[in-house]
mmCIF file of C-alpha atoms in Angstrom:
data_model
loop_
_atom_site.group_PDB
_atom_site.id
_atom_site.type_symbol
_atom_site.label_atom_id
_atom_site.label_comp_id
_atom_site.label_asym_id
_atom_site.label_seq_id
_atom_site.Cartn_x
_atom_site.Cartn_y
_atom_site.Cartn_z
ATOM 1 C CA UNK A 1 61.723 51.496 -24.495
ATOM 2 C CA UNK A 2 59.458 49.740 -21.981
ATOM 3 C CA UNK A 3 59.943 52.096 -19.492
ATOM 4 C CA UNK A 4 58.322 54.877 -21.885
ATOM 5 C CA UNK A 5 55.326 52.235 -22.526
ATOM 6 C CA UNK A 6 54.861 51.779 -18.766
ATOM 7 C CA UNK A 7 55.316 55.890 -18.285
ATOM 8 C CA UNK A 8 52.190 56.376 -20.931
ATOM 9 C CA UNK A 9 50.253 53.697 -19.753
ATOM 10 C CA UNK A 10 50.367 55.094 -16.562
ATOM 11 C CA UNK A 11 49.675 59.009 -18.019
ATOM 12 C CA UNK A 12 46.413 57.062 -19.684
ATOM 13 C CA UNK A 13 45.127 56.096 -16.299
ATOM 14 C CA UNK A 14 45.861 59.460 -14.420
ATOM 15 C CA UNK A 15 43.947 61.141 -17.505
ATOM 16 C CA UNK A 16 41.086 58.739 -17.444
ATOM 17 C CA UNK A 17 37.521 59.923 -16.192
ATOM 18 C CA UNK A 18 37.328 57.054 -13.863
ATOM 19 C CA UNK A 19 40.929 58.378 -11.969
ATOM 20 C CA UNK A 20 39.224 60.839 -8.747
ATOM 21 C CA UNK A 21 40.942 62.773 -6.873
ATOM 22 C CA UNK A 22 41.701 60.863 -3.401
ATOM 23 C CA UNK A 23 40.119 63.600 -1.279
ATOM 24 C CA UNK A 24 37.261 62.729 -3.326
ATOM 25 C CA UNK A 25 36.551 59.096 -1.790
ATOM 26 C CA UNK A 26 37.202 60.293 2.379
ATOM 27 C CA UNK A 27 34.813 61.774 4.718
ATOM 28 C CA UNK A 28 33.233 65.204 3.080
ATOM 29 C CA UNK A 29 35.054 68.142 4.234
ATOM 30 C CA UNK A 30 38.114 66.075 5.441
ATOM 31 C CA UNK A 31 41.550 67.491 4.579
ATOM 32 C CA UNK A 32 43.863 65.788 2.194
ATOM 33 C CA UNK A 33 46.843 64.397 3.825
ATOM 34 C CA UNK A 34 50.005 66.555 3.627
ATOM 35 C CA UNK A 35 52.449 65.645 0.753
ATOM 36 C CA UNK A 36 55.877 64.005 2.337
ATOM 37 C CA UNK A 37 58.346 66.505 2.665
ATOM 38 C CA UNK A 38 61.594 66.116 0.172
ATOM 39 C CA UNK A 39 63.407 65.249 3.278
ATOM 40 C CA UNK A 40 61.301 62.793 3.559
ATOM 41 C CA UNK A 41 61.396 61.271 0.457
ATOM 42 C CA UNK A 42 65.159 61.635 0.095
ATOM 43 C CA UNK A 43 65.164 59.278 3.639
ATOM 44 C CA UNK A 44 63.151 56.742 2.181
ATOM 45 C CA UNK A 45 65.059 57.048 -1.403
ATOM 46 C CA UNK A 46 68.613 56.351 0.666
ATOM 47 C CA UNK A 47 66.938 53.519 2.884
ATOM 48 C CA UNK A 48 66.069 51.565 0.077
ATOM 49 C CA UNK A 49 69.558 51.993 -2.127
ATOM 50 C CA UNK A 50 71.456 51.034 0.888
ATOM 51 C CA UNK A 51 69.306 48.098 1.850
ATOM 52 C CA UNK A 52 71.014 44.368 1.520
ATOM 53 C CA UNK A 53 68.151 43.702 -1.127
ATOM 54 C CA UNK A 54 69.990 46.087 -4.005
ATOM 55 C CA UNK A 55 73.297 44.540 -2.204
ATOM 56 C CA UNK A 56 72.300 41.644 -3.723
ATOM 57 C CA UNK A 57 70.584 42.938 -6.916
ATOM 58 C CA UNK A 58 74.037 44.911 -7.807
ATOM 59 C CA UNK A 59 76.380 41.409 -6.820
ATOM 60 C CA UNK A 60 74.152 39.444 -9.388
ATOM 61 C CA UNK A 61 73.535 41.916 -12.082
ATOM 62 C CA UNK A 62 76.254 40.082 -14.225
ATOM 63 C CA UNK A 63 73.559 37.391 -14.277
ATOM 64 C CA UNK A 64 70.842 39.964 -16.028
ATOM 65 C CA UNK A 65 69.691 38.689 -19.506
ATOM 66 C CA UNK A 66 68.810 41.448 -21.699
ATOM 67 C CA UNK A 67 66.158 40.621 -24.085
ATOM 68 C CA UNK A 68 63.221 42.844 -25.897
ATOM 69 C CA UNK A 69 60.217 43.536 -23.705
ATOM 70 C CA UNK A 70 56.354 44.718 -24.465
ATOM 71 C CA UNK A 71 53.785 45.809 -22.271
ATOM 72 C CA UNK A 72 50.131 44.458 -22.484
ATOM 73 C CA UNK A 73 47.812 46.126 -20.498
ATOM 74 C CA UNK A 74 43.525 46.333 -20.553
ATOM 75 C CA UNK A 75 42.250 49.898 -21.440
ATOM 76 C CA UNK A 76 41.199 52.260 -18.845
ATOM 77 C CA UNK A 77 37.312 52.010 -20.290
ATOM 78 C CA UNK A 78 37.392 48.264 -19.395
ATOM 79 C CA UNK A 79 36.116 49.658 -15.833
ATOM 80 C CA UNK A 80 33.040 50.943 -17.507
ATOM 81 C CA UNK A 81 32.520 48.259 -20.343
ATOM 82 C CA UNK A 82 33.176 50.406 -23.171
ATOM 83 C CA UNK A 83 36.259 48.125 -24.737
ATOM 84 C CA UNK A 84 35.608 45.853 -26.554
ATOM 85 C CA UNK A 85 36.897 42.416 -26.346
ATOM 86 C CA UNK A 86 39.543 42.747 -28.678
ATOM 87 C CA UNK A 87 41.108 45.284 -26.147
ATOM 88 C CA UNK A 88 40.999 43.760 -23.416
ATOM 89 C CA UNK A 89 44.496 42.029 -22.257
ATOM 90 C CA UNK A 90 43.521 38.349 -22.807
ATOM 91 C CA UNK A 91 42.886 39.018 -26.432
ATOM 92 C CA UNK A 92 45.934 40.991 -26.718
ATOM 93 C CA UNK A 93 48.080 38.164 -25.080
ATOM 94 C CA UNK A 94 46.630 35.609 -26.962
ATOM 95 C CA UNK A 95 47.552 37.526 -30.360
ATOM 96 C CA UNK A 96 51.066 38.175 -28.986
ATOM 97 C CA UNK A 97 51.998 34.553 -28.150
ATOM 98 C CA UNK A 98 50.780 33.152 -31.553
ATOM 99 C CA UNK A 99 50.344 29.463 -31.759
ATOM 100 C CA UNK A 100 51.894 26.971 -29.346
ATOM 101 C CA UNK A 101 54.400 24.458 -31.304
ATOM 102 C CA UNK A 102 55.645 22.840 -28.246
ATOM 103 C CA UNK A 103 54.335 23.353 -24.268
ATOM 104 C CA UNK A 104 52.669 25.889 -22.528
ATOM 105 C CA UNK A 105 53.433 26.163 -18.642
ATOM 106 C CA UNK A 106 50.530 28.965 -16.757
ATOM 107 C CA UNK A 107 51.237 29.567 -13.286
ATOM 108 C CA UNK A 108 48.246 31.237 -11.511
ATOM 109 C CA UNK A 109 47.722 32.054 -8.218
ATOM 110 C CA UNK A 110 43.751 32.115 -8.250
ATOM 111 C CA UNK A 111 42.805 30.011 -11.409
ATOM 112 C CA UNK A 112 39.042 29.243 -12.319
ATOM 113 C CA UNK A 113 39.044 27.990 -16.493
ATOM 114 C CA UNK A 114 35.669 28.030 -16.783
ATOM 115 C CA UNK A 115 33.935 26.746 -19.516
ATOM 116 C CA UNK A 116 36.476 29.599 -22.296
ATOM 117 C CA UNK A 117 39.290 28.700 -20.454
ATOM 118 C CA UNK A 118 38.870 25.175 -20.172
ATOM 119 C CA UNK A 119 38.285 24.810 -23.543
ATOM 120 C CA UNK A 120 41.438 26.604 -24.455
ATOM 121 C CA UNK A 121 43.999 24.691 -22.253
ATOM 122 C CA UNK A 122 42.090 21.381 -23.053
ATOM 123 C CA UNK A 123 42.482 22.319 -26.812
ATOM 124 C CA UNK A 124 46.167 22.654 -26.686
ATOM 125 C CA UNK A 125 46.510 19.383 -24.975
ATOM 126 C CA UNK A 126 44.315 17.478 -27.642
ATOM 127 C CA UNK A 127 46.603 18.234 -30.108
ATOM 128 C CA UNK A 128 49.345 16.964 -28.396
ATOM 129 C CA UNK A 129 50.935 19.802 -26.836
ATOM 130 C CA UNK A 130 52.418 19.599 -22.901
ATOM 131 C CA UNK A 131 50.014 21.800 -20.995
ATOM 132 C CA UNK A 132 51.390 22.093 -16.955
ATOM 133 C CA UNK A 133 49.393 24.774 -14.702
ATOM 134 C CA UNK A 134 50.129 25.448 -11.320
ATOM 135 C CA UNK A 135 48.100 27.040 -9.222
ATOM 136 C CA UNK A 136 47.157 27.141 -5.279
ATOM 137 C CA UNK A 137 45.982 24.221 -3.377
ATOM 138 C CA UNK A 138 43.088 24.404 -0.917
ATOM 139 C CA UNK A 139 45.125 24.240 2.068
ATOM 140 C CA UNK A 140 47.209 27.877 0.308
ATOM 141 C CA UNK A 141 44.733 29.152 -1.448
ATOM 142 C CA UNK A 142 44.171 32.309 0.760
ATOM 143 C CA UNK A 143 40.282 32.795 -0.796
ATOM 144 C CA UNK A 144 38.377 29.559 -0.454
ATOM 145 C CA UNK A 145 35.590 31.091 -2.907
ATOM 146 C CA UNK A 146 37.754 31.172 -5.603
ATOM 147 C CA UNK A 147 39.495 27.537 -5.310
ATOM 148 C CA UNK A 148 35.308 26.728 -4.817
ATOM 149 C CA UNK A 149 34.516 28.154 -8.033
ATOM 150 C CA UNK A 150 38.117 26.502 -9.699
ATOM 151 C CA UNK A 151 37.452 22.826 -8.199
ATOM 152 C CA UNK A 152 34.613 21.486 -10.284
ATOM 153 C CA UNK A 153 37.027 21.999 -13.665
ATOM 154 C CA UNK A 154 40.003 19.535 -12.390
ATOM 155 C CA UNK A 155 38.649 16.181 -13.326
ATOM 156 C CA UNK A 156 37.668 17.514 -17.282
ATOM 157 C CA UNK A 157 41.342 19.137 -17.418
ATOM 158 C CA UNK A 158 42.580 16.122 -16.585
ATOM 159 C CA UNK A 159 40.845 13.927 -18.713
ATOM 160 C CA UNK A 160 41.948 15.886 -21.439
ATOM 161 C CA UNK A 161 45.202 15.947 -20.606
ATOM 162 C CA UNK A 162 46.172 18.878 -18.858
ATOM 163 C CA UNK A 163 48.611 19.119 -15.986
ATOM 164 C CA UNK A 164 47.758 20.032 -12.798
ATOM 165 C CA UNK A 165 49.339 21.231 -10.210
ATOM 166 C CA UNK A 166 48.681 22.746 -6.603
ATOM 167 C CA UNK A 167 51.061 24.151 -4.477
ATOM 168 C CA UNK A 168 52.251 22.324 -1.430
ATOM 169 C CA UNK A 169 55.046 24.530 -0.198
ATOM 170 C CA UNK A 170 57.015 24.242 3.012
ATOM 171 C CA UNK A 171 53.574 23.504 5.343
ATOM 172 C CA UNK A 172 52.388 21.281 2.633
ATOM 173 C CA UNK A 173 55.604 19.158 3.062
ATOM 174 C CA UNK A 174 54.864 17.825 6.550
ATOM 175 C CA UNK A 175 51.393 16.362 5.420
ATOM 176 C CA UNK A 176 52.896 13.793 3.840
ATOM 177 C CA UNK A 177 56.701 12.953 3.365
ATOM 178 C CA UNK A 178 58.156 15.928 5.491
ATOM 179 C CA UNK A 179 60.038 18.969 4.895
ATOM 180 C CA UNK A 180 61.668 19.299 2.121
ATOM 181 C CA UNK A 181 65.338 18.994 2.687
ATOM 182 C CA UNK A 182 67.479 21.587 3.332
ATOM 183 C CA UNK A 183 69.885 21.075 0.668
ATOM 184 C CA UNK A 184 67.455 21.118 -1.935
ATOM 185 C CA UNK A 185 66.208 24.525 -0.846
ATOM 186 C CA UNK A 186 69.502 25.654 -1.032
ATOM 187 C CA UNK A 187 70.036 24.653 -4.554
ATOM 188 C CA UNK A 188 68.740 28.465 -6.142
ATOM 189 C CA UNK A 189 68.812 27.650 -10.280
ATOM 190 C CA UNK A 190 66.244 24.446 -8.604
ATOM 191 C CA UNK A 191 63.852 26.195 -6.399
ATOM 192 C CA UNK A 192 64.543 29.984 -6.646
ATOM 193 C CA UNK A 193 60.814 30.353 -8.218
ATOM 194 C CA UNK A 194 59.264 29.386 -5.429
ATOM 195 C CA UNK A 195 61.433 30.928 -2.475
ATOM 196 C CA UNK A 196 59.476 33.820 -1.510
ATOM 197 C CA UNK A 197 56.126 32.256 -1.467
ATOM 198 C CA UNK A 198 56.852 28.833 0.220
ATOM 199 C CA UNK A 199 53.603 28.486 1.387
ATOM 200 C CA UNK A 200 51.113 30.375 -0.784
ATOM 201 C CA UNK A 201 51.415 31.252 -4.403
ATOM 202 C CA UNK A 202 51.169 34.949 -5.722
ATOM 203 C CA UNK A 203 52.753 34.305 -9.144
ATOM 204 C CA UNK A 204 51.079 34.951 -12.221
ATOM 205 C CA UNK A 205 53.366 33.878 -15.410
ATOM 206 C CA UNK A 206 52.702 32.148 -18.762
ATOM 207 C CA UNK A 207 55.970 30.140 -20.518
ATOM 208 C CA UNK A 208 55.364 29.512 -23.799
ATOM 209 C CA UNK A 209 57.405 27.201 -25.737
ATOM 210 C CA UNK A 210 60.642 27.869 -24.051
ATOM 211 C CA UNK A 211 60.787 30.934 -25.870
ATOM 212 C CA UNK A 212 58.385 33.136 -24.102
ATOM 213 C CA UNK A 213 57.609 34.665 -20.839
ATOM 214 C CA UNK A 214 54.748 36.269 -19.812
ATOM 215 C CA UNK A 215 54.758 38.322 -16.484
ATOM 216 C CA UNK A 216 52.448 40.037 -15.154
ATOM 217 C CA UNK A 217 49.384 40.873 -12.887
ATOM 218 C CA UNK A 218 45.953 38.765 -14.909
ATOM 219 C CA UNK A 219 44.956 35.755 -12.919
ATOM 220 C CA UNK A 220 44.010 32.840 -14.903
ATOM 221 C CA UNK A 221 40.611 33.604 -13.696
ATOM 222 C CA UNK A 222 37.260 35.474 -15.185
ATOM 223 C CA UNK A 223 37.405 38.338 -12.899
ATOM 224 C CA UNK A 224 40.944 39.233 -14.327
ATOM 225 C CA UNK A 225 39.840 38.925 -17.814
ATOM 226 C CA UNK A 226 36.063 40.469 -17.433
ATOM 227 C CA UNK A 227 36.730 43.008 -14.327
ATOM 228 C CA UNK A 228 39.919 44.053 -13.493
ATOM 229 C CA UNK A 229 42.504 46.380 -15.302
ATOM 230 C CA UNK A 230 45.391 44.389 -15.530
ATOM 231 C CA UNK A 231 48.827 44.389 -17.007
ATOM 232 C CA UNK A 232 51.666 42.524 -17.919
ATOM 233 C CA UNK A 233 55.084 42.060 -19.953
ATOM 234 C CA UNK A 234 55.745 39.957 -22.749
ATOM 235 C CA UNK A 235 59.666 38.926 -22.760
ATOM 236 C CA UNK A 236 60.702 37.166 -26.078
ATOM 237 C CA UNK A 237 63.988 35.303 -24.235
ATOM 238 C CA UNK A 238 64.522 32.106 -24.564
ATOM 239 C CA UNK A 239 67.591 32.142 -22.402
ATOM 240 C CA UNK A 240 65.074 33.546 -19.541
ATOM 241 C CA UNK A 241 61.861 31.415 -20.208
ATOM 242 C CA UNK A 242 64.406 28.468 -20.334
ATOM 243 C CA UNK A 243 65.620 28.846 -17.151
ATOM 244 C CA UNK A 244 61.805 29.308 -15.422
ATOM 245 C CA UNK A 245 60.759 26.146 -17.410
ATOM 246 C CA UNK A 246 63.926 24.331 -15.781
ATOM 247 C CA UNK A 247 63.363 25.717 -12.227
ATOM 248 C CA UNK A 248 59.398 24.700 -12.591
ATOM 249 C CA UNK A 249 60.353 21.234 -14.041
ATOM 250 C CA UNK A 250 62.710 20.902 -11.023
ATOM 251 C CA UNK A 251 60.737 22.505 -8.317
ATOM 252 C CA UNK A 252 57.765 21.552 -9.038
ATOM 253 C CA UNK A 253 57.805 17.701 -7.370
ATOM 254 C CA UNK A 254 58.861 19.511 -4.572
ATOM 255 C CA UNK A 255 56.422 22.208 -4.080
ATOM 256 C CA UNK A 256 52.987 20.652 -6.026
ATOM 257 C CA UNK A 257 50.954 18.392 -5.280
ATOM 258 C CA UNK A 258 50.786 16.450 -8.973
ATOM 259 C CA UNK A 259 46.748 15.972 -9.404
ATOM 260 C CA UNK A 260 45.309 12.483 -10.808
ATOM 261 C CA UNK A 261 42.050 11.427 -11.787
ATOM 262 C CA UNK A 262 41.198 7.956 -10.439
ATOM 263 C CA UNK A 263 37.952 7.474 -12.482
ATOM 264 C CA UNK A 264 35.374 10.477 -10.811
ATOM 265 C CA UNK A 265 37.696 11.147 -7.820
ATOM 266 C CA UNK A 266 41.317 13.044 -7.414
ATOM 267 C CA UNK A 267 44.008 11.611 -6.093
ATOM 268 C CA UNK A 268 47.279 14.353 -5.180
ATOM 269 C CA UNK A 269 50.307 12.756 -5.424
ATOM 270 C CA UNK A 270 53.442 12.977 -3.755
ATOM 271 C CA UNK A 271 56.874 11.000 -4.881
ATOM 272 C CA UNK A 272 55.441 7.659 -3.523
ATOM 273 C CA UNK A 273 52.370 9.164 -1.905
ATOM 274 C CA UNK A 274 48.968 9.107 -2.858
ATOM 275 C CA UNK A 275 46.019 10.989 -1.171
ATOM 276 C CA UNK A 276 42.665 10.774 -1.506
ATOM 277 C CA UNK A 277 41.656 13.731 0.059
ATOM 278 C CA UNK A 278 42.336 17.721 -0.162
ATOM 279 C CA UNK A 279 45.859 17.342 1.946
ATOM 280 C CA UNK A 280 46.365 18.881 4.806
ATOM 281 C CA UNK A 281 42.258 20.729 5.313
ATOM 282 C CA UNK A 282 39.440 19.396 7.596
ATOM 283 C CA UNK A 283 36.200 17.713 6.537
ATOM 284 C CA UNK A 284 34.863 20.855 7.151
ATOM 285 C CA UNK A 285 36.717 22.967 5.402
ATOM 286 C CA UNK A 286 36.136 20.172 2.459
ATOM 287 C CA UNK A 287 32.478 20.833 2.605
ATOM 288 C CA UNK A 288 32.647 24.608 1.304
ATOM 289 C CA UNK A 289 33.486 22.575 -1.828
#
């Protein structure tokens, strides 16, 4: 049934006034490029089936968890500012997820609260709830800007209660205690999450109460809520948002930098380590703060 959602959703953005032709946006009078052959295409279709990736995805597919799925996604007219807020994917995901009983866990690679989202997450922990987010650390983020603009909103999170987390990854290791050892990365139902983005996180999920899973492609941020046309699936499992709130709880001391707040200043923690300082960036690179 998904697949249909994702099918129409897709139809609504190819019938959109806002979808151009792409001969439309090159030089004027330049030809289209020629559409790939069906030779071409049927290449490319038997490379991929045969690769070791759907090898592997075939061996584990006793390990698939079926479980009811829904598509959220922001109207086409969001480019243009004609939907209203209601419409918009936020609202939607906030209706969808109901109220938290229990924890909510938001991993985001670019994440900037601001004063909306701050207020939310800082809510939820005031009333007792667990509240975790993981996001990138200066040293991964791969836009300074946006870690700029997120920065100034750690201390009130913390204060409040929230959990924060930035992303160490395999570089990260060496700053302080060293690599992380090899057994542990081994260990998949620990550290699987984070495998394919040692370094830098790309992630954008929401577990909600163990019950819950949100995947998708909205940033924590306001240019994903405000901006962007995003999208992103709502899977009521709690088999599957189980297991990613296991694999976070267990990878995370191993990946994150746990934030404190020691009075006005941060403190990222490590096992036994405490720094004072953005780990592993230069004064100068401290200073676009």
């Amino acid at each position: 049934a998904v697949a249909e959602a994702v099918a129409a959703d897709f139809q609504r953005y190819w019938d959109s006034p806002a979808a151009v032709p792409a001969a439309q946006l090159g030089p004027a009078g330049a030809p289209p490029p020629p559409p790939a052959g069906a030779d071409a295409m049927r290449a490319v279709y038997a490379a991929a089936a045969a690769s070791p990736a759907t090898a592997a995805l075939l061996d584990e597919a006793g390990d698939f968890e079926w479980a009811d799925v829904r598509m959220l996604s922001d109207p086409p007219e969001k480019i243009s500012g004609a939907a209203t807020e209601d419409r918009l994917l936020m609202a939607q995901v906030l209706a969808a997820i109901g109220p938290v009983s229990r924890r909510l866990l938001l991993v985001s690679a670019y994440f900037v609260p601001g004063e909306e989202g701050t207020r939310l997450l800082a809510g939820l922990a005031g009333q007792g709830l667990r509240v975790d987010v993981l996001t990138n650390s200066l040293m991964s983020n791969n836009v300074v800007l946006v870690h700029a603009w997120y920065a100034p909103w750690r201390l009130k999170l913390l204060e409040a209660g929230v959990r924060l987390w930035e992303m160490r990854g395999v570089e990260g290791s060496r700053v302080t205690l060293g690599l992380v050892p090899r057994s542990l990365r081994r260990r998949a139902s620990d550290v699987s999450f984070f495998r394919t983005s040692a370094s830098e996180l790309h992630a954008k999920t929401l577990v909600v109460d163990g019950r819950l899973l949100l995947v998708g492609s909205m940033n924590f941020d306001p240019r994903s809520w405000k901006l962007n046309t995003e999208m992103g699936f709502l899977i009521s499992s709690p088999v599957l948002a189980g297991r990613l709130e296991a694999a976070l709880d267990a990878g995370l001391p191993h990946f994150a930098w746990a934030l404190e707040a020691n009075g006005s200043r941060l403190a990222w923690r490590e096992g036994e380590a405490v720094l004072q300082t953005e780990p592993g960036t230069t004064a100068l690179q401290r200073a676009a703060l």
